PDB file of C-alpha atoms in Angstrom:
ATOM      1  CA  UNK A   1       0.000   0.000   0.000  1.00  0.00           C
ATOM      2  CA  UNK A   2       1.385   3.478  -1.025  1.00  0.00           C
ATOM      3  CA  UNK A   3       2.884   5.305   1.595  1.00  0.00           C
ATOM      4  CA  UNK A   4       3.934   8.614   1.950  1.00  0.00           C
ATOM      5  CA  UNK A   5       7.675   9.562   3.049  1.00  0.00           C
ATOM      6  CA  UNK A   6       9.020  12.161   5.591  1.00  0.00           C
ATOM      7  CA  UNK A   7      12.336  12.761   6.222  1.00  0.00           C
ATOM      8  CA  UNK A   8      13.743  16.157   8.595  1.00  0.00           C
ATOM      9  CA  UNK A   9      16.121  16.220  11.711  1.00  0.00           C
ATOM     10  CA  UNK A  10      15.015  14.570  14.246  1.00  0.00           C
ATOM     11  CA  UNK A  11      17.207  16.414  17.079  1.00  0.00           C
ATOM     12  CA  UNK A  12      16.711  20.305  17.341  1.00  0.00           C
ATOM     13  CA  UNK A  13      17.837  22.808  20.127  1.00  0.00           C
ATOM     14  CA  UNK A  14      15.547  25.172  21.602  1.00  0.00           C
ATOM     15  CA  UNK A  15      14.526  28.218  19.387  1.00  0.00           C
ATOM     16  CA  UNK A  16      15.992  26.355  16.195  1.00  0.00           C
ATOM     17  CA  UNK A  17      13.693  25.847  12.862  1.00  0.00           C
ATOM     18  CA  UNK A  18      12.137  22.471  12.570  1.00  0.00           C
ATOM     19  CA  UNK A  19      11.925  21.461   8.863  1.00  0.00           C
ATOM     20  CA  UNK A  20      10.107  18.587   7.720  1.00  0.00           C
ATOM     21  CA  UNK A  21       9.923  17.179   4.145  1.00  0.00           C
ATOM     22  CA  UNK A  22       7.125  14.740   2.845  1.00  0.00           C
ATOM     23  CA  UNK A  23       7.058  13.246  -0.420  1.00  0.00           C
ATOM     24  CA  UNK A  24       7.419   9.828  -2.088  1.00  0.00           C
ATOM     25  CA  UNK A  25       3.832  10.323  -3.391  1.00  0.00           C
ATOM     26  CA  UNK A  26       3.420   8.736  -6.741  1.00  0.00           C
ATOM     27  CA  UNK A  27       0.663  11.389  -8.092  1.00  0.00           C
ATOM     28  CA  UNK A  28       0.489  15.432  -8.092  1.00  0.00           C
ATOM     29  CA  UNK A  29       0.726  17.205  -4.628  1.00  0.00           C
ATOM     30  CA  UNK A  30      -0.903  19.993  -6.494  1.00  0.00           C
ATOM     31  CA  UNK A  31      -3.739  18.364  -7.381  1.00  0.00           C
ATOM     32  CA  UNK A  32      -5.051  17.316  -3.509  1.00  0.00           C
ATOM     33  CA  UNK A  33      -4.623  19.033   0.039  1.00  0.00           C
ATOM     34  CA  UNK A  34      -2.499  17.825   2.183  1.00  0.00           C
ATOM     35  CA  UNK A  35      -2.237  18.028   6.405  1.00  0.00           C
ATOM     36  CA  UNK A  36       0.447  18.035   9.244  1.00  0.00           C
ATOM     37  CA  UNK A  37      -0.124  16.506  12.510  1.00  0.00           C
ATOM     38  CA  UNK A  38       1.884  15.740  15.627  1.00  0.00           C
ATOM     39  CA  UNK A  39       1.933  12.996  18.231  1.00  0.00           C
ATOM     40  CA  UNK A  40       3.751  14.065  21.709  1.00  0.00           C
ATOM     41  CA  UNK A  41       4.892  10.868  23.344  1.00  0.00           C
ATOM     42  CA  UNK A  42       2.596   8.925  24.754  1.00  0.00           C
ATOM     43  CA  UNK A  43      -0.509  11.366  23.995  1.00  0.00           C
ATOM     44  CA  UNK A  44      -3.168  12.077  21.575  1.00  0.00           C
ATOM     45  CA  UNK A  45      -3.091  13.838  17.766  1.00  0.00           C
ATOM     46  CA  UNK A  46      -2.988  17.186  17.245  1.00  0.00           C
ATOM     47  CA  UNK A  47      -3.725  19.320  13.741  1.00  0.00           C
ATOM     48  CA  UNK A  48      -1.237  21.160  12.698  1.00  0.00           C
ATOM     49  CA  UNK A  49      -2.539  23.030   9.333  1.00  0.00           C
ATOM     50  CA  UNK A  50      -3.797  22.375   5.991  1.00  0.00           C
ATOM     51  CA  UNK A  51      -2.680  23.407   2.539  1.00  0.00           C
ATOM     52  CA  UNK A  52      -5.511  22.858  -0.278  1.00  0.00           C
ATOM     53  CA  UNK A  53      -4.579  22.199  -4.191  1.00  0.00           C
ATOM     54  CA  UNK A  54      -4.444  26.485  -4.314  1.00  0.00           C
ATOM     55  CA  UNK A  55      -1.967  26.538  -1.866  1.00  0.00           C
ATOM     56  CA  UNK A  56      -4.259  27.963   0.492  1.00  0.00           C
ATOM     57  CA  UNK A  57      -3.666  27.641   4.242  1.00  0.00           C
ATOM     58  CA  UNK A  58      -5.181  26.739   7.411  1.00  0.00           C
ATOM     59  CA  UNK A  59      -2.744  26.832  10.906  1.00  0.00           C
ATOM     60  CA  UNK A  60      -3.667  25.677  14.223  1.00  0.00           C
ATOM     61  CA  UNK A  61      -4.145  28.852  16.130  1.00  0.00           C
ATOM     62  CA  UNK A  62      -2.201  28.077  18.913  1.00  0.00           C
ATOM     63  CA  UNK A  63       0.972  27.162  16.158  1.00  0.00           C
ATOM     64  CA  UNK A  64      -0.226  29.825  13.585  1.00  0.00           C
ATOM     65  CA  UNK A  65       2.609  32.733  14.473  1.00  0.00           C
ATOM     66  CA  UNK A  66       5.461  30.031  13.758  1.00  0.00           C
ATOM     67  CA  UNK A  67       4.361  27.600  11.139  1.00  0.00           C
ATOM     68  CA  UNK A  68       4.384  27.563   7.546  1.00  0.00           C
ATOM     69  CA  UNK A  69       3.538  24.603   5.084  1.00  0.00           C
ATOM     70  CA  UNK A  70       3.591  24.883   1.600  1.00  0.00           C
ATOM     71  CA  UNK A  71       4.122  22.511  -1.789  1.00  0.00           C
ATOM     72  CA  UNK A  72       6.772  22.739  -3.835  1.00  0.00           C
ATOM     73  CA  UNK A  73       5.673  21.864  -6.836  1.00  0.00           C
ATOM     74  CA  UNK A  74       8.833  21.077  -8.749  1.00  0.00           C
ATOM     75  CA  UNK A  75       9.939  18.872  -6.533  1.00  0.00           C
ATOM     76  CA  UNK A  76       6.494  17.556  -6.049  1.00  0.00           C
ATOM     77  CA  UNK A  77       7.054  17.330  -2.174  1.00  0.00           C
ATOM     78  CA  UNK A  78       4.746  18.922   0.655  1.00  0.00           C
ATOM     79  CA  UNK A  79       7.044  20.825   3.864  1.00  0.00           C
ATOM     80  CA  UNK A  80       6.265  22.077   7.006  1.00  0.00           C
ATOM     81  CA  UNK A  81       8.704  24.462   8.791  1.00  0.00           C
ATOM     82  CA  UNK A  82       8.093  25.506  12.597  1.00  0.00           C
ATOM     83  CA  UNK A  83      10.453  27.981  14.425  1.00  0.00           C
ATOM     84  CA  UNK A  84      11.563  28.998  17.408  1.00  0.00           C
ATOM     85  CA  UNK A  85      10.682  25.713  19.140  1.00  0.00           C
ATOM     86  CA  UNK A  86      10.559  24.266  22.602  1.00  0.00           C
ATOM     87  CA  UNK A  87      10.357  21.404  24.022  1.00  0.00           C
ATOM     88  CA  UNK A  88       6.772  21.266  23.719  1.00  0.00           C
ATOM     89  CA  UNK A  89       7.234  21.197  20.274  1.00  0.00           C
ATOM     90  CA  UNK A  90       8.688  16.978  20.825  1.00  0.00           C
ATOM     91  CA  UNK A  91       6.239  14.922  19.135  1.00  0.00           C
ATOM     92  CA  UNK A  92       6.198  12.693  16.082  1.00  0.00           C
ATOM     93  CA  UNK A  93       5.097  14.680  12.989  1.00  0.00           C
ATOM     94  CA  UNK A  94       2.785  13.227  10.226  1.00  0.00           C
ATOM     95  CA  UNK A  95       1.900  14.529   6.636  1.00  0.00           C
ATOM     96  CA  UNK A  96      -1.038  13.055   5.514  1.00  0.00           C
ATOM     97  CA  UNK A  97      -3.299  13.807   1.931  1.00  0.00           C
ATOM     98  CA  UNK A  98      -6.822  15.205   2.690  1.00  0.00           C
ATOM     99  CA  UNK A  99      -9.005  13.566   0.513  1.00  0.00           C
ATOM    100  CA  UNK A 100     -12.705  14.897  -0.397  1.00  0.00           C
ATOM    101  CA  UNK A 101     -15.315  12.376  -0.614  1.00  0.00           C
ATOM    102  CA  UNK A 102     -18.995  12.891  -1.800  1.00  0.00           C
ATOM    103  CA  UNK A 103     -20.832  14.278  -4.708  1.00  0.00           C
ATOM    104  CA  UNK A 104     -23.785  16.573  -3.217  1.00  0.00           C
ATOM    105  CA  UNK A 105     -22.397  17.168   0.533  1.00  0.00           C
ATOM    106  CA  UNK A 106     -19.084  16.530   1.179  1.00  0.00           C
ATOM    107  CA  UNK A 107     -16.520  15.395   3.190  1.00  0.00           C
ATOM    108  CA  UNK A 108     -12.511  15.292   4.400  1.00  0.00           C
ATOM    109  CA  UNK A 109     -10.500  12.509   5.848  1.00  0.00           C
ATOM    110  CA  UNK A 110      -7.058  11.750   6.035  1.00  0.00           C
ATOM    111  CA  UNK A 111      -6.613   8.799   3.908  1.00  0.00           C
ATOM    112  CA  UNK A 112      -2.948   8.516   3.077  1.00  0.00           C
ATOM    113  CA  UNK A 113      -0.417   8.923   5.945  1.00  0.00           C
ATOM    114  CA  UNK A 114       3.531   9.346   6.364  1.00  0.00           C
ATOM    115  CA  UNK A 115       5.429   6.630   8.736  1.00  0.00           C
ATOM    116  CA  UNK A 116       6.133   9.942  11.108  1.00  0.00           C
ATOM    117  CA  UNK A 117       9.368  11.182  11.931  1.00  0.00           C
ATOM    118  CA  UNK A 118      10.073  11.807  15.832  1.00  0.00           C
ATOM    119  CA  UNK A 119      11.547  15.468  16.472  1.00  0.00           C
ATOM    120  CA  UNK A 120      13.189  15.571  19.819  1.00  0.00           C
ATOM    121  CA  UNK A 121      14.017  19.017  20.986  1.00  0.00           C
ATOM    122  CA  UNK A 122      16.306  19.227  23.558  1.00  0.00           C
ATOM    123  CA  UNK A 123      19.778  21.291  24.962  1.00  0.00           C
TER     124      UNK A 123
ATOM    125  CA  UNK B   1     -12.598  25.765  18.586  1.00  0.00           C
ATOM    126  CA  UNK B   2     -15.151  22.545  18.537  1.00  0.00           C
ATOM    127  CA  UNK B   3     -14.040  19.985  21.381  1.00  0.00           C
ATOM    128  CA  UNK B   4     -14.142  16.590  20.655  1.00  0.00           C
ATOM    129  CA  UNK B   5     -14.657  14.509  23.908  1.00  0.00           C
ATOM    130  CA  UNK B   6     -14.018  10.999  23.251  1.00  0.00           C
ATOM    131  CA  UNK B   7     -15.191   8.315  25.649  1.00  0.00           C
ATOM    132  CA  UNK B   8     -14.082   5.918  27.262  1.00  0.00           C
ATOM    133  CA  UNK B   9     -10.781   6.695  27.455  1.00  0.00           C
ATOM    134  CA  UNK B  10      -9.701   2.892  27.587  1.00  0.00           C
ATOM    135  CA  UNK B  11     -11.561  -0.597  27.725  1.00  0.00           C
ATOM    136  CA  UNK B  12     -10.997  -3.866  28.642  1.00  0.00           C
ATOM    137  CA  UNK B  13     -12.324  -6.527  26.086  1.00  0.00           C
ATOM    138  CA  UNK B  14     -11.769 -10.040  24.911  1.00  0.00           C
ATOM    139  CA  UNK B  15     -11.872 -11.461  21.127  1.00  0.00           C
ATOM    140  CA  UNK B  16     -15.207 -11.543  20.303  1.00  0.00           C
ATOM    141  CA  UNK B  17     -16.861  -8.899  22.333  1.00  0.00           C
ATOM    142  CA  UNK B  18     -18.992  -6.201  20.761  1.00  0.00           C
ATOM    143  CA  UNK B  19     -17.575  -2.608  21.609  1.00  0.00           C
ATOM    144  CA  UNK B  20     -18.994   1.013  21.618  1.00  0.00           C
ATOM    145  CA  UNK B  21     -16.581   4.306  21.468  1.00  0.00           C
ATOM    146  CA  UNK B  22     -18.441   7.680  21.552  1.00  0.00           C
ATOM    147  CA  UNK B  23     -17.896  11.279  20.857  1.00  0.00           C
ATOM    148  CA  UNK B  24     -19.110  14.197  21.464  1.00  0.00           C
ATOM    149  CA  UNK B  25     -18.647  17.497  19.849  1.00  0.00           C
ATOM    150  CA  UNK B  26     -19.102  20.611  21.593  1.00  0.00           C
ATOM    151  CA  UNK B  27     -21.024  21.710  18.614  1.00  0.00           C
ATOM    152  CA  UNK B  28     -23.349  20.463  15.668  1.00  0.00           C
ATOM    153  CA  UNK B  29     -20.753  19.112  13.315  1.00  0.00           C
ATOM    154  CA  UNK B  30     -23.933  17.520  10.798  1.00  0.00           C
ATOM    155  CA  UNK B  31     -22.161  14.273  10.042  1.00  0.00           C
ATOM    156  CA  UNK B  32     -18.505  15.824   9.787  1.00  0.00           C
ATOM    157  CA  UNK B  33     -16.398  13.057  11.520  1.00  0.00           C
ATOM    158  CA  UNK B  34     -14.188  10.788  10.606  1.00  0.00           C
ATOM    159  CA  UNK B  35     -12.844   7.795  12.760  1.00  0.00           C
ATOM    160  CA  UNK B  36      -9.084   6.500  13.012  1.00  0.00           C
ATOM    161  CA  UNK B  37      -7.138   3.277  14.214  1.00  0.00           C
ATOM    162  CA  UNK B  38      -3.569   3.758  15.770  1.00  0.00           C
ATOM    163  CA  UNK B  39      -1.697   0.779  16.788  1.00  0.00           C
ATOM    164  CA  UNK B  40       1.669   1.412  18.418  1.00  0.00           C
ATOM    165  CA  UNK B  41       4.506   2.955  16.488  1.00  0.00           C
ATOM    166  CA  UNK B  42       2.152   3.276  13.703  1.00  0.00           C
ATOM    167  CA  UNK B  43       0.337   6.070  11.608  1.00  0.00           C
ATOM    168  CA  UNK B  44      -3.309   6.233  12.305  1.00  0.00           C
ATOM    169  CA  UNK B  45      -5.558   4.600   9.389  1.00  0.00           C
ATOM    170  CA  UNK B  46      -8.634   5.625   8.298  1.00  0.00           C
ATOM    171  CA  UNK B  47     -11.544   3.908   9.332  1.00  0.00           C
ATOM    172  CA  UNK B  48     -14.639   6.068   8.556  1.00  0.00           C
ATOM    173  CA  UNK B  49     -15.558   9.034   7.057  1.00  0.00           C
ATOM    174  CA  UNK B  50     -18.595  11.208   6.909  1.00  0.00           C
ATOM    175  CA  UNK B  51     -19.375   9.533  10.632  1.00  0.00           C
ATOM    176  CA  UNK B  52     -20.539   6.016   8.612  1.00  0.00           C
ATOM    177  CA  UNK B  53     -19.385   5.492   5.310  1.00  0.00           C
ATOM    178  CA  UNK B  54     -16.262   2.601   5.728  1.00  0.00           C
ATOM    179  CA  UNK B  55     -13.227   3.389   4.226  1.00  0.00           C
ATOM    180  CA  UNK B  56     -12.125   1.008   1.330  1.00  0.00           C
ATOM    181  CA  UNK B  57     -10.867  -2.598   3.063  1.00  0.00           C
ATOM    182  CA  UNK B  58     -11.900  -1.751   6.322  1.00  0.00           C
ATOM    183  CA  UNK B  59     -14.047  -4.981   7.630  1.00  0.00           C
ATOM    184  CA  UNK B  60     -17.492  -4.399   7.894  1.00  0.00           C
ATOM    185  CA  UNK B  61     -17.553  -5.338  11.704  1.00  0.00           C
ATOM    186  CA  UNK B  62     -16.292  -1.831  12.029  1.00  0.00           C
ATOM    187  CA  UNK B  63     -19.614   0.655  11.922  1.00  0.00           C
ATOM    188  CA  UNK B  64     -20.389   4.261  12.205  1.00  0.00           C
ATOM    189  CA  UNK B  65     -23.505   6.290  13.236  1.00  0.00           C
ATOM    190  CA  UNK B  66     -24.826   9.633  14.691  1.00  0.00           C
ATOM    191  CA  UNK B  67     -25.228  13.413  13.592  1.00  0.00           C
ATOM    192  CA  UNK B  68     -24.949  16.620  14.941  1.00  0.00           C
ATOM    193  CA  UNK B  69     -23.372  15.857  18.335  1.00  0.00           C
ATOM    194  CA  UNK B  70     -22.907  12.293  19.093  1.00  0.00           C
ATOM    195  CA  UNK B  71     -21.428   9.940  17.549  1.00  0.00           C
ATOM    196  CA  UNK B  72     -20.496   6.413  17.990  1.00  0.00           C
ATOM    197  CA  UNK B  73     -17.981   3.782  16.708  1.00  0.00           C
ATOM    198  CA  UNK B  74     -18.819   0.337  16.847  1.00  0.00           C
ATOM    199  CA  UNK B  75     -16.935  -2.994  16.777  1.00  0.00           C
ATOM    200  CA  UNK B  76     -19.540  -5.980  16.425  1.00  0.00           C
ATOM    201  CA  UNK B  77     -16.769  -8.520  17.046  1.00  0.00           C
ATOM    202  CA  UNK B  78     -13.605  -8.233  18.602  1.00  0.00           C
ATOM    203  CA  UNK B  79     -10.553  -9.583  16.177  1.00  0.00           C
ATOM    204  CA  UNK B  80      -6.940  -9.852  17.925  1.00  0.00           C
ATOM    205  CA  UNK B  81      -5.777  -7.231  14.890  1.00  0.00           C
ATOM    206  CA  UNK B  82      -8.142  -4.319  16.205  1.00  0.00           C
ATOM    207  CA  UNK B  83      -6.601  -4.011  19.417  1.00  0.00           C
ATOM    208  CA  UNK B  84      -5.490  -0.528  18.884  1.00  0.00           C
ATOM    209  CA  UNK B  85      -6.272   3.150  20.191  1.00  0.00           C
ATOM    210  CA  UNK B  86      -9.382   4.981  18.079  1.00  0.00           C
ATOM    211  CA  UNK B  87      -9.822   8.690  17.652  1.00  0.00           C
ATOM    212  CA  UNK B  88     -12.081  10.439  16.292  1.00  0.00           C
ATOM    213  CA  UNK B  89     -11.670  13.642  14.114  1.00  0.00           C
ATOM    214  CA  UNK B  90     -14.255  16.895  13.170  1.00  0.00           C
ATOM    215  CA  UNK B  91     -13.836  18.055   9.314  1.00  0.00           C
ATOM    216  CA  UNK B  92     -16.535  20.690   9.969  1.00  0.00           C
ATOM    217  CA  UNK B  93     -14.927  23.561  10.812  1.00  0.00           C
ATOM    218  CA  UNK B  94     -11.030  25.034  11.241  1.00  0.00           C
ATOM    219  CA  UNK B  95      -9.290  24.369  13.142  1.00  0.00           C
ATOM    220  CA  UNK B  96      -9.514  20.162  13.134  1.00  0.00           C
ATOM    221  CA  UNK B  97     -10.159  18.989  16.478  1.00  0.00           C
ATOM    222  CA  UNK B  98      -9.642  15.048  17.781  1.00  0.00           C
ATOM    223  CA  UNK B  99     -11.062  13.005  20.284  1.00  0.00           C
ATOM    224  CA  UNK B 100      -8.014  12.427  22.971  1.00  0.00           C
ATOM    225  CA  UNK B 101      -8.977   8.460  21.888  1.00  0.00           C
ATOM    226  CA  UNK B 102      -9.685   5.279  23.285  1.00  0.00           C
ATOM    227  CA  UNK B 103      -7.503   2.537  24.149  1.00  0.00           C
ATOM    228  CA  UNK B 104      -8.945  -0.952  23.498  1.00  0.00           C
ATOM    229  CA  UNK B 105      -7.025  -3.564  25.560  1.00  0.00           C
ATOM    230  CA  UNK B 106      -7.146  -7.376  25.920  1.00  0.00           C
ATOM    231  CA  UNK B 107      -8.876  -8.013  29.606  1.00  0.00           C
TER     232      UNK B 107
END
């Protein structure tokens, strides 16, 4: 079954840049939207933001001021970039595609995932 | 920001057993949810979207049903693969809000 792929350090210090890279996807990013989410050990998921097929955004408002995701489209990969983290900020990170189902009403789910990559920020 | 409250937290159940997870959104959501399985080390999988409508080759033991406010996920028969943690997840409005899930254990 397809699989997205992240890759992205995995160790940061406080107040560095997180930058995480998904791709591996065997159609368009351009032509779906795609989502981040994050895992802190041992506790629930948590949205991170949205970018549709117009490379419109949605952020988290608690993550908004430090958090950009966009496509690049030549490269055909989807990133996420957070700065100035903490150590709240330790969590594995997903990209996943937001599909749209329905014809009259519809609907969003997250139906292809990433295997996560674990970002551990620490001095 | 809708909350999701997810409930139980955990349960204790054997191969076989019929099951019952619920959530409730702080808000009308219509029929906005989606349901996930998370086993450990894993990404989540998508069970269910649009609260009832079974992803592709998800087993049909797995159900979904409710609107508005409540909504419940349903296991009519224990298998030793669905041991796993459940969330649920609101597509209605920004931002996304989950359920904080439910563990389902072997008793």
């Amino acid at each position: 079954q397809e699989q997205l792929q992240q890759w992205g350090a995995g160790l940061l210090k406080p107040s560095e840049t997180l930058s995480l890279t998904c791709g591996g996807y065997l159609g368009s990013f351009s032509g779906y939207s795609w989502t981040w989410l994050r895992q802190p050990p041992g506790k629930g998921l948590e949205w991170i933001g949205d970018i549709d097929h117009r490379g419109n955004t949605k952020y988290s408002p608690s993550l908004e001021s430090r958090i950009t995701i966009s496509v690049d489209t030549s490269k055909n990969q989807l990133s996420l970039k957070l700065t100035s983290v903490t150590a709240a900020d330790t969590a594995v990170y997903y990209c996943a595609r937001l599909m749209t189902f329905g014809v009259d009403v519809f609907y969003d789910a997250l139906d292809l995932w990433g295997q996560g990559t674990m970002v551990t920020v620490s001095s | 920001a809708i909350q999701m409250t997810q409930s139980p937290s955990s349960l204790s159940a054997s191969v076989g057993d019929r099951i019952t997870i619920t959530c409730r959104a702080s808000q009308d959501i219509r029929k906005d949810l989606a349901w996930y399985q998370q086993k450990p080390g894993r990404a989540p999988k998508l069970l269910m979207y649009a609260t009832s409508n079974l992803q592709g080759g998800v087993p049909s033991r797995f159900s979904g049903s409710g609107s508005g406010t409540d909504f419940t996920l349903t296991i009519s028969s224990l298998h030793p693969e669905d041991f796993a943690t459940y969330y649920c997840l609101q597509d209605y409005d920004y931002p996304r809000t989950f359920g904080q899930g439910t563990k389902v254990e072997v008793k």
